mmCIF file of C-alpha atoms and ligand atoms in Angstrom:
data_model
loop_
_atom_site.group_PDB
_atom_site.id
_atom_site.type_symbol
_atom_site.label_atom_id
_atom_site.label_comp_id
_atom_site.label_asym_id
_atom_site.label_seq_id
_atom_site.Cartn_x
_atom_site.Cartn_y
_atom_site.Cartn_z
ATOM 1 C CA MET S 1 26.887 44.696 29.980
ATOM 2 C CA ILE S 2 25.093 46.054 26.267
ATOM 3 C CA LEU S 3 21.874 46.954 26.375
ATOM 4 C CA ILE S 4 21.564 46.847 22.599
ATOM 5 C CA THR S 5 16.980 47.964 21.564
ATOM 6 C CA GLY S 6 15.392 45.640 19.280
ATOM 7 C CA GLY S 7 18.253 43.947 18.813
ATOM 8 C CA ALA S 8 15.473 40.580 17.392
ATOM 9 C CA GLY S 9 15.369 42.289 14.105
ATOM 10 C CA TYR S 10 17.560 42.486 11.431
ATOM 11 C CA ILE S 11 20.227 44.416 12.167
ATOM 12 C CA GLY S 12 19.913 44.419 15.362
ATOM 13 C CA GLY S 13 20.551 41.063 15.092
ATOM 14 C CA HIS S 14 23.636 40.646 13.172
ATOM 15 C CA THR S 15 24.780 44.245 14.771
ATOM 16 C CA ALA S 16 24.231 41.067 18.471
ATOM 17 C CA ILE S 17 26.088 38.069 16.550
ATOM 18 C CA ASN S 18 29.243 40.919 16.201
ATOM 19 C CA PHE S 19 29.655 42.249 20.005
ATOM 20 C CA LEU S 20 29.038 38.358 21.144
ATOM 21 C CA ASN S 21 31.316 37.021 19.673
ATOM 22 C CA ALA S 22 33.758 39.627 20.748
ATOM 23 C CA GLY S 23 33.112 38.576 24.338
ATOM 24 C CA TYR S 24 30.594 41.437 25.301
ATOM 25 C CA ASP S 25 27.609 40.344 27.562
ATOM 26 C CA LEU S 26 23.852 41.790 26.267
ATOM 27 C CA VAL S 27 20.768 42.156 27.484
ATOM 28 C CA ILE S 28 18.162 42.750 24.836
ATOM 29 C CA PHE S 29 14.766 44.547 24.755
ATOM 30 C CA ASP S 30 12.714 44.156 22.094
ATOM 31 C CA SER S 31 9.086 44.192 21.892
ATOM 32 C CA LEU S 32 8.074 41.354 19.132
ATOM 33 C CA GLU S 33 6.516 43.292 16.709
ATOM 34 C CA THR S 34 9.167 43.442 14.000
ATOM 35 C CA GLY S 35 11.671 41.526 16.147
ATOM 36 C CA HIS S 36 11.285 37.121 16.213
ATOM 37 C CA ILE S 37 11.839 34.927 19.006
ATOM 38 C CA GLU S 38 13.990 32.651 17.009
ATOM 39 C CA THR S 39 16.759 35.391 16.780
ATOM 40 C CA ILE S 40 17.063 34.999 20.186
ATOM 41 C CA GLU S 41 17.337 31.414 20.900
ATOM 42 C CA THR S 42 19.707 31.511 17.744
ATOM 43 C CA LEU S 43 22.039 35.031 19.453
ATOM 44 C CA LYS S 44 22.005 32.414 23.242
ATOM 45 C CA GLN S 45 23.310 29.767 22.023
ATOM 46 C CA ILE S 46 26.458 32.181 19.943
ATOM 47 C CA GLY S 47 27.338 34.331 23.829
ATOM 48 C CA ASN S 48 25.441 35.875 26.625
ATOM 49 C CA VAL S 49 21.919 37.286 26.457
ATOM 50 C CA SER S 50 19.454 37.442 28.488
ATOM 51 C CA PHE S 51 16.405 39.278 26.958
ATOM 52 C CA ILE S 52 12.992 41.659 27.771
ATOM 53 C CA LYS S 53 10.542 42.288 25.735
ATOM 54 C CA GLY S 54 8.734 45.129 26.830
ATOM 55 C CA ASP S 55 7.804 48.162 24.800
ATOM 56 C CA LEU S 56 9.893 51.575 24.105
ATOM 57 C CA ARG S 57 6.416 53.236 24.217
ATOM 58 C CA HIS S 58 5.882 52.301 28.075
ATOM 59 C CA PRO S 59 8.847 54.084 30.344
ATOM 60 C CA ASP S 60 8.039 51.519 33.145
ATOM 61 C CA ASP S 61 9.419 49.026 30.544
ATOM 62 C CA LEU S 62 12.315 50.665 30.696
ATOM 63 C CA GLU S 63 12.837 50.938 34.062
ATOM 64 C CA LYS S 64 12.626 47.618 34.845
ATOM 65 C CA LEU S 65 15.821 46.620 32.359
ATOM 66 C CA PHE S 66 17.350 49.599 34.069
ATOM 67 C CA SER S 67 16.924 49.100 38.212
ATOM 68 C CA GLU S 68 17.526 44.916 36.563
ATOM 69 C CA TYR S 69 20.439 45.585 34.507
ATOM 70 C CA LYS S 70 23.436 47.224 35.130
ATOM 71 C CA ILE S 71 24.029 48.696 31.578
ATOM 72 C CA ASP S 72 27.117 50.602 30.156
ATOM 73 C CA ALA S 73 26.071 51.476 26.763
ATOM 74 C CA VAL S 74 23.432 51.370 24.321
ATOM 75 C CA ILE S 75 22.934 50.236 20.731
ATOM 76 C CA HIS S 76 19.913 51.212 19.445
ATOM 77 C CA PHE S 77 17.100 50.230 17.040
ATOM 78 C CA ALA S 78 13.849 49.835 18.505
ATOM 79 C CA ALA S 79 12.123 51.506 15.027
ATOM 80 C CA PHE S 80 9.424 50.569 12.484
ATOM 81 C CA SER S 81 11.409 52.127 9.118
ATOM 82 C CA LEU S 82 8.767 51.309 6.008
ATOM 83 C CA VAL S 83 9.183 54.558 4.082
ATOM 84 C CA GLY S 84 5.561 53.964 2.688
ATOM 85 C CA GLU S 85 4.807 53.489 5.582
ATOM 86 C CA SER S 86 5.543 56.212 7.674
ATOM 87 C CA VAL S 87 3.573 58.400 4.771
ATOM 88 C CA PHE S 88 0.153 57.143 6.307
ATOM 89 C CA ASN S 89 0.812 56.473 9.951
ATOM 90 C CA PRO S 90 3.075 58.382 11.054
ATOM 91 C CA ALA S 91 1.903 58.049 13.854
ATOM 92 C CA LYS S 92 3.232 54.877 14.705
ATOM 93 C CA TYR S 93 6.881 56.713 13.688
ATOM 94 C CA TYR S 94 6.797 59.633 16.381
ATOM 95 C CA ARG S 95 5.314 57.625 19.177
ATOM 96 C CA ASN S 96 7.878 54.739 18.825
ATOM 97 C CA ASN S 97 11.042 55.966 16.836
ATOM 98 C CA THR S 98 10.805 59.449 17.951
ATOM 99 C CA TYR S 99 8.858 59.559 21.744
ATOM 100 C CA GLY S 100 9.689 56.243 22.423
ATOM 101 C CA THR S 101 13.665 57.071 21.667
ATOM 102 C CA ILE S 102 13.224 60.469 24.273
ATOM 103 C CA ASN S 103 11.671 57.417 26.857
ATOM 104 C CA LEU S 104 14.790 55.594 27.083
ATOM 105 C CA LEU S 105 17.199 58.688 26.554
ATOM 106 C CA ASP S 106 15.318 59.522 29.590
ATOM 107 C CA ALA S 107 15.741 55.938 31.724
ATOM 108 C CA MET S 108 19.802 56.126 30.557
ATOM 109 C CA ILE S 109 19.933 59.623 32.295
ATOM 110 C CA GLU S 110 17.639 58.896 35.020
ATOM 111 C CA HIS S 111 20.100 55.189 35.822
ATOM 112 C CA ASP S 112 23.736 57.548 34.815
ATOM 113 C CA VAL S 113 24.495 55.355 31.549
ATOM 114 C CA LYS S 114 26.099 58.651 29.327
ATOM 115 C CA LYS S 115 27.162 55.863 25.945
ATOM 116 C CA ILE S 116 24.643 55.567 23.072
ATOM 117 C CA VAL S 117 24.711 54.640 19.482
ATOM 118 C CA PHE S 118 22.446 55.566 17.996
ATOM 119 C CA SER S 119 20.287 53.730 14.262
ATOM 120 C CA SER S 120 19.440 56.434 11.566
ATOM 121 C CA THR S 121 19.309 56.792 7.991
ATOM 122 C CA CYS S 122 19.938 58.114 5.457
ATOM 123 C CA ALA S 123 15.841 59.006 4.724
ATOM 124 C CA THR S 124 16.851 62.161 7.020
ATOM 125 C CA TYR S 125 18.962 64.470 3.947
ATOM 126 C CA GLY S 126 16.053 63.873 1.568
ATOM 127 C CA GLU S 127 16.049 64.426 -2.141
ATOM 128 C CA PRO S 128 20.383 64.998 -2.501
ATOM 129 C CA GLU S 129 21.295 67.847 -3.399
ATOM 130 C CA TYR S 130 25.096 66.130 -3.685
ATOM 131 C CA THR S 131 25.482 62.639 -5.105
ATOM 132 C CA PRO S 132 27.664 60.598 -2.470
ATOM 133 C CA ILE S 133 26.336 62.468 -0.412
ATOM 134 C CA ASP S 134 28.704 63.475 3.161
ATOM 135 C CA GLU S 135 27.744 63.740 5.995
ATOM 136 C CA LYS S 136 27.553 67.813 5.538
ATOM 137 C CA HIS S 137 24.499 67.202 2.852
ATOM 138 C CA PRO S 138 21.571 68.969 4.631
ATOM 139 C CA GLN S 139 18.958 67.290 6.261
ATOM 140 C CA ASN S 140 15.757 67.551 4.858
ATOM 141 C CA PRO S 141 14.260 64.554 4.838
ATOM 142 C CA ILE S 142 10.974 63.973 3.028
ATOM 143 C CA ASN S 143 8.363 61.312 4.233
ATOM 144 C CA PRO S 144 8.133 60.837 8.834
ATOM 145 C CA TYR S 145 10.375 57.900 8.925
ATOM 146 C CA GLY S 146 13.357 59.939 8.268
ATOM 147 C CA ALA S 147 12.588 62.991 9.614
ATOM 148 C CA SER S 148 11.364 60.575 12.962
ATOM 149 C CA LYS S 149 15.250 59.785 12.958
ATOM 150 C CA LEU S 150 16.227 63.240 12.221
ATOM 151 C CA MET S 151 14.976 64.310 15.461
ATOM 152 C CA VAL S 152 16.150 61.731 17.288
ATOM 153 C CA GLU S 153 19.473 63.294 16.107
ATOM 154 C CA LYS S 154 18.432 66.354 17.589
ATOM 155 C CA ILE S 155 17.677 65.634 20.645
ATOM 156 C CA MET S 156 21.067 63.662 21.384
ATOM 157 C CA ALA S 157 22.394 66.550 20.595
ATOM 158 C CA ASP S 158 19.961 68.295 22.939
ATOM 159 C CA TYR S 159 21.100 65.591 25.842
ATOM 160 C CA ASP S 160 24.688 66.082 25.188
ATOM 161 C CA ALA S 161 24.613 69.832 25.866
ATOM 162 C CA ALA S 162 21.803 69.357 29.011
ATOM 163 C CA TYR S 163 23.374 65.956 30.472
ATOM 164 C CA GLY S 164 26.274 64.446 28.987
ATOM 165 C CA LEU S 165 24.661 61.854 27.077
ATOM 166 C CA LYS S 166 27.593 61.317 23.902
ATOM 167 C CA SER S 167 25.948 59.409 21.179
ATOM 168 C CA ILE S 168 26.531 58.077 17.754
ATOM 169 C CA LYS S 169 24.851 58.531 15.351
ATOM 170 C CA LEU S 170 25.035 55.856 11.955
ATOM 171 C CA ARG S 171 23.295 56.215 8.523
ATOM 172 C CA TYR S 172 22.798 53.783 6.831
ATOM 173 C CA PHE S 173 22.490 53.787 3.574
ATOM 174 C CA ASN S 174 20.708 50.175 2.487
ATOM 175 C CA VAL S 175 21.419 46.499 3.517
ATOM 176 C CA ALA S 176 21.812 43.513 2.993
ATOM 177 C CA GLY S 177 22.565 39.898 3.118
ATOM 178 C CA CYS S 178 23.404 38.013 5.845
ATOM 179 C CA ASP S 179 25.222 35.887 8.601
ATOM 180 C CA GLU S 180 27.867 33.256 6.802
ATOM 181 C CA LYS S 181 26.886 31.171 9.308
ATOM 182 C CA ILE S 182 23.391 31.520 7.892
ATOM 183 C CA ARG S 183 21.747 31.714 11.286
ATOM 184 C CA ILE S 184 19.296 34.882 10.968
ATOM 185 C CA GLY S 185 18.429 36.927 7.954
ATOM 186 C CA GLU S 186 16.376 39.536 6.789
ATOM 187 C CA TRP S 187 12.810 38.230 7.736
ATOM 188 C CA HIS S 188 10.171 41.371 7.478
ATOM 189 C CA ASN S 189 6.381 41.290 6.582
ATOM 190 C CA PRO S 190 5.988 42.727 4.249
ATOM 191 C CA GLU S 191 9.040 42.127 2.974
ATOM 192 C CA THR S 192 9.705 45.643 0.948
ATOM 193 C CA HIS S 193 13.425 45.546 0.598
ATOM 194 C CA LEU S 194 14.780 45.165 -2.999
ATOM 195 C CA ILE S 195 16.815 41.996 -2.451
ATOM 196 C CA PRO S 196 14.991 39.658 -1.021
ATOM 197 C CA ASN S 197 11.981 40.422 -3.044
ATOM 198 C CA ILE S 198 14.642 39.482 -6.357
ATOM 199 C CA LEU S 199 15.299 36.632 -4.192
ATOM 200 C CA LYS S 200 11.267 35.425 -3.482
ATOM 201 C CA SER S 201 10.051 35.932 -7.145
ATOM 202 C CA THR S 202 12.528 32.433 -7.427
ATOM 203 C CA PHE S 203 10.743 30.002 -5.209
ATOM 204 C CA THR S 204 7.497 28.561 -7.310
ATOM 205 C CA GLY S 205 4.318 29.710 -5.622
ATOM 206 C CA GLY S 206 6.346 33.438 -4.956
ATOM 207 C CA GLN S 207 5.418 37.376 -6.543
ATOM 208 C CA THR S 208 6.744 38.015 -9.854
ATOM 209 C CA PHE S 209 9.812 40.770 -9.052
ATOM 210 C CA LYS S 210 8.557 44.023 -10.045
ATOM 211 C CA ILE S 211 10.627 46.782 -10.776
ATOM 212 C CA PHE S 212 9.892 49.852 -10.017
ATOM 213 C CA GLY S 213 10.606 52.140 -12.049
ATOM 214 C CA ASN S 214 12.584 51.924 -15.646
ATOM 215 C CA ASP S 215 12.504 55.802 -16.626
ATOM 216 C CA TYR S 216 14.241 57.655 -13.780
ATOM 217 C CA ASN S 217 17.516 59.583 -14.827
ATOM 218 C CA THR S 218 20.298 57.256 -14.512
ATOM 219 C CA PRO S 219 22.450 54.774 -16.803
ATOM 220 C CA ASP S 220 20.128 51.924 -16.561
ATOM 221 C CA GLY S 221 16.983 54.584 -16.088
ATOM 222 C CA THR S 222 16.300 52.130 -12.999
ATOM 223 C CA CYS S 223 17.641 53.736 -9.516
ATOM 224 C CA ILE S 224 20.940 53.375 -8.218
ATOM 225 C CA ARG S 225 20.879 52.583 -4.246
ATOM 226 C CA ASP S 226 24.322 51.970 -1.904
ATOM 227 C CA TYR S 227 24.312 48.306 -0.834
ATOM 228 C CA VAL S 228 26.355 47.739 2.532
ATOM 229 C CA ASN S 229 26.446 43.827 3.945
ATOM 230 C CA VAL S 230 25.077 43.382 7.735
ATOM 231 C CA GLU S 231 27.958 42.108 8.930
ATOM 232 C CA ASP S 232 29.855 45.093 8.216
ATOM 233 C CA LEU S 233 27.602 47.304 8.960
ATOM 234 C CA ALA S 234 27.806 45.787 11.919
ATOM 235 C CA GLU S 235 30.831 45.639 12.884
ATOM 236 C CA ALA S 236 31.186 49.415 12.069
ATOM 237 C CA HIS S 237 28.745 49.092 15.468
ATOM 238 C CA ARG S 238 30.740 48.019 17.320
ATOM 239 C CA LEU S 239 33.969 50.489 15.843
ATOM 240 C CA ALA S 240 31.502 53.313 17.182
ATOM 241 C CA LEU S 241 30.859 52.271 20.468
ATOM 242 C CA GLU S 242 34.923 51.684 21.150
ATOM 243 C CA TYR S 243 35.399 55.397 19.674
ATOM 244 C CA LEU S 244 32.379 56.717 22.174
ATOM 245 C CA ASN S 245 34.158 54.944 24.610
ATOM 246 C CA ARG S 246 38.025 56.287 23.720
ATOM 247 C CA GLU S 247 37.041 59.085 22.622
ATOM 248 C CA ASN S 248 33.944 60.181 24.466
ATOM 249 C CA LYS S 249 32.536 61.931 22.319
ATOM 250 C CA SER S 250 29.155 62.932 19.978
ATOM 251 C CA ASP S 251 30.446 61.501 16.322
ATOM 252 C CA VAL S 252 27.692 61.135 13.262
ATOM 253 C CA PHE S 253 28.864 58.921 10.447
ATOM 254 C CA ASN S 254 27.585 57.657 6.913
ATOM 255 C CA LEU S 255 27.908 53.802 6.783
ATOM 256 C CA GLY S 256 27.652 52.661 2.700
ATOM 257 C CA THR S 257 30.149 51.054 0.381
ATOM 258 C CA GLU S 258 30.167 54.684 -2.074
ATOM 259 C CA GLN S 259 29.663 52.367 -4.063
ATOM 260 C CA GLY S 260 25.886 52.703 -6.286
ATOM 261 C CA ASP S 261 23.572 49.698 -8.299
ATOM 262 C CA SER S 262 21.270 50.182 -10.081
ATOM 263 C CA VAL S 263 17.745 48.328 -9.715
ATOM 264 C CA LYS S 264 19.078 46.311 -13.188
ATOM 265 C CA ASN S 265 22.381 45.748 -11.798
ATOM 266 C CA ILE S 266 21.234 43.984 -8.835
ATOM 267 C CA PHE S 267 18.881 41.574 -10.523
ATOM 268 C CA ASP S 268 21.825 40.711 -12.508
ATOM 269 C CA THR S 269 24.637 39.387 -10.281
ATOM 270 C CA CYS S 270 21.151 37.805 -8.525
ATOM 271 C CA GLU S 271 21.022 36.102 -11.929
ATOM 272 C CA LYS S 272 24.769 35.190 -12.849
ATOM 273 C CA VAL S 273 24.628 34.612 -8.657
ATOM 274 C CA LEU S 274 21.801 32.254 -8.592
ATOM 275 C CA GLY S 275 23.091 31.098 -12.515
ATOM 276 C CA THR S 276 19.169 31.076 -13.032
ATOM 277 C CA GLU S 277 17.036 33.736 -15.448
ATOM 278 C CA ILE S 278 14.828 35.042 -12.566
ATOM 279 C CA PRO S 279 11.085 35.820 -13.397
ATOM 280 C CA VAL S 280 10.516 40.034 -13.818
ATOM 281 C CA GLU S 281 8.590 43.560 -14.185
ATOM 282 C CA ILE S 282 7.858 46.757 -14.427
ATOM 283 C CA ALA S 283 6.258 48.691 -12.004
ATOM 284 C CA PRO S 284 5.411 52.126 -12.463
ATOM 285 C CA ARG S 285 7.964 53.999 -10.650
ATOM 286 C CA ARG S 286 7.415 53.810 -6.611
ATOM 287 C CA ALA S 287 6.583 56.780 -3.885
ATOM 288 C CA GLY S 288 9.238 58.697 -2.905
ATOM 289 C CA ASP S 289 12.545 56.670 -4.293
ATOM 290 C CA PRO S 290 14.820 59.744 -5.400
ATOM 291 C CA ALA S 291 16.725 58.218 -8.488
ATOM 292 C CA LYS S 292 20.120 58.317 -6.684
ATOM 293 C CA LEU S 293 21.564 57.690 -3.251
ATOM 294 C CA TYR S 294 25.218 56.728 -2.570
ATOM 295 C CA ALA S 295 27.763 57.208 0.560
ATOM 296 C CA ASP S 296 30.197 58.535 0.588
ATOM 297 C CA ALA S 297 31.383 57.178 3.943
ATOM 298 C CA THR S 298 35.223 58.485 4.194
ATOM 299 C CA LYS S 299 34.602 59.355 7.776
ATOM 300 C CA ALA S 300 33.780 56.366 8.906
ATOM 301 C CA GLN S 301 37.236 54.854 6.933
ATOM 302 C CA THR S 302 39.492 57.089 8.123
ATOM 303 C CA VAL S 303 37.767 58.134 12.492
ATOM 304 C CA LEU S 304 36.595 55.204 13.206
ATOM 305 C CA GLY S 305 38.687 52.718 11.062
ATOM 306 C CA TRP S 306 35.533 50.713 9.897
ATOM 307 C CA LYS S 307 36.160 49.289 5.481
ATOM 308 C CA PRO S 308 33.185 47.272 3.676
ATOM 309 C CA GLU S 309 34.988 44.155 3.593
ATOM 310 C CA ARG S 310 32.063 42.157 1.578
ATOM 311 C CA SER S 311 31.096 41.837 -2.071
ATOM 312 C CA ILE S 312 27.504 42.072 -3.273
ATOM 313 C CA GLU S 313 27.985 38.914 -5.026
ATOM 314 C CA GLN S 314 28.296 37.458 -1.104
ATOM 315 C CA SER S 315 25.471 39.220 0.368
ATOM 316 C CA ILE S 316 23.728 37.736 -2.487
ATOM 317 C CA LYS S 317 24.690 34.864 -1.972
ATOM 318 C CA THR S 318 23.959 34.460 2.079
ATOM 319 C CA ALA S 319 21.154 36.338 2.042
ATOM 320 C CA TYR S 320 19.554 33.158 -1.676
ATOM 321 C CA ASP S 321 21.122 30.823 1.460
ATOM 322 C CA TRP S 322 19.015 32.391 4.706
ATOM 323 C CA GLU S 323 15.812 33.265 1.940
ATOM 324 C CA CYS S 324 14.778 28.820 0.828
ATOM 325 C CA ASN S 325 15.797 28.594 5.000
ATOM 326 C CA LEU S 326 12.686 30.922 4.997
ATOM 327 C CA GLN S 327 11.418 29.446 3.255
ATOM 328 C CA LYS S 328 11.123 25.900 5.060
ATOM 329 C CA ILE S 329 10.671 28.148 8.889
ATOM 330 C CA ILE S 330 7.434 30.123 6.744
ATOM 331 C CA LYS S 331 6.743 26.943 5.724
ATOM 332 C CA ASP S 332 7.333 24.631 9.074
ATOM 333 C CA THR S 333 4.734 27.361 11.157
ATOM 334 C CA ASP S 334 2.220 27.373 8.800
HETATM 335 N N1 UDP U 401 12.674 47.769 -5.410
HETATM 336 C C1 UDP U 401 11.871 47.415 -7.022
HETATM 337 N N2 UDP U 401 11.084 46.653 -6.134
HETATM 338 C C2 UDP U 401 10.961 46.233 -4.890
HETATM 339 C C3 UDP U 401 12.038 46.546 -4.027
HETATM 340 C C4 UDP U 401 13.030 47.649 -4.104
HETATM 341 O O1 UDP U 401 12.428 47.785 -7.213
HETATM 342 O O2 UDP U 401 10.761 44.813 -5.091
HETATM 343 C C5 UDP U 401 13.399 49.150 -5.993
HETATM 344 C C6 UDP U 401 13.454 50.428 -4.641
HETATM 345 O O3 UDP U 401 11.906 50.929 -5.470
HETATM 346 C C7 UDP U 401 14.234 51.170 -4.837
HETATM 347 C C8 UDP U 401 15.375 50.015 -4.454
HETATM 348 O O4 UDP U 401 15.358 48.362 -5.308
HETATM 349 O O5 UDP U 401 14.852 51.670 -6.451
HETATM 350 C C9 UDP U 401 15.849 50.119 -2.615
HETATM 351 O O6 UDP U 401 14.584 49.417 -2.576
HETATM 352 P P1 UDP U 401 14.167 49.010 -0.802
HETATM 353 O O7 UDP U 401 13.012 49.159 -0.480
HETATM 354 O O8 UDP U 401 15.210 48.128 -0.797
HETATM 355 O O9 UDP U 401 15.787 50.024 -0.307
HETATM 356 P P2 UDP U 401 15.283 51.286 -0.681
HETATM 357 O O10 UDP U 401 16.660 51.884 -1.206
HETATM 358 O O11 UDP U 401 13.332 52.427 0.315
HETATM 359 O O12 UDP U 401 15.816 51.816 1.532
#
C-alpha cells in the first residue's frame, strides 16, 4: 500500500488517479485545510482508497496512520505552497512544510518505511543564474516557501546517510490542466495561479484578469514560466517510485517541459482555445517574481524515462472545462 500525503489536493489528487489506474492500493492522509473531501470521494470511485484526516504537525495522527496501515512507500505532497503568504507568515510554512515533514520521516523510520517521493519545487533555486535551470543550479531560495522545501531536501539527505531512508526529490516548475475526464482539477481559495485566473475572468461576476508586470526583460515584457500538464507531472511520480524500487537510491529531478511561455503567450493561447476575447488589465509587478524560469529536464527524461506529452492547449482546454464545473460546485454550496 502506498501512502499519499496531501492526496485531496490538486497535484496529489491527480497523482492518486495515476497510481489507481496502475493498480496500486492507496491510503491518503490529508488535513483538508486546502484539500477537498470531494476529491477523496471521486478517488474512491476509481480504485481502492482509504482516507485518514490528519495533520503532519500532530505526531499522534501519524502514529495512528502507520500503525493502522502496512505502508510500502510514501508520496509526499502535503504542504502550503503560496509564495506571497510564506513571506508574511513564515511560521506556517516552517511548521507545516519542514517540521511536519520531519514528523513524517520519523514515523517512517519508526515503522521501517524507507522510500519517499517528495514534492519539491523550482523555488528552491531562487533567482536564476542561468536558464534553462538544471539540477546542478545553485539553490538560494528567495522566499520562506522555497526555503521550507530546501530544508526538507537537506534533511532527507541526512536521513539517508544516517537511517538509510531513500528519497526522490521532484522539483516542479509550473503546473497546469486537469484530469482529461474532468473529475478533479485546480481548486484553490483564494486562487493565485495564472491559468485559472485567466479563465475565471471569462465568467460574469468574476474578477478581471491582471497581468502582473509587462516591463520585464523578456521579449514581450511579461514573465516566462514552464507549464507542465498535471497528468504528465503525476506520471513522473509513479516513474520515480518505480525507479526507487528498482535502484534503491536517493536522487533529484527537475520536472518541466523545457518550453518557456510568457504570461502574454498563455493569455493569447487561452483566447485562441476558448475562441473568445477575455477581459484583461495590466497591473504592477508581483513581489518575488523572477523574470524567467524554465527547466532543463533532461535528467528526468533519460533516467526516469519521463516524457511530458500534453500540450499547453490541452492543459488550457481541460482547465477551462474544470473551471466550468467548479463554478457550478461553488454556486451549489453557496
Ligand atoms: N500571473 C499574472 N496574473 C495572475 C497570476 C499570475 O500575471 O493573476 C503571473 C505571475 O506574475 C507569474 C506567472 O503568471 O509571472 C505565473 O504565476 P503563478 O502564480 O501561476 O505561478 P508561480 O510562477 O508563481 O509559481
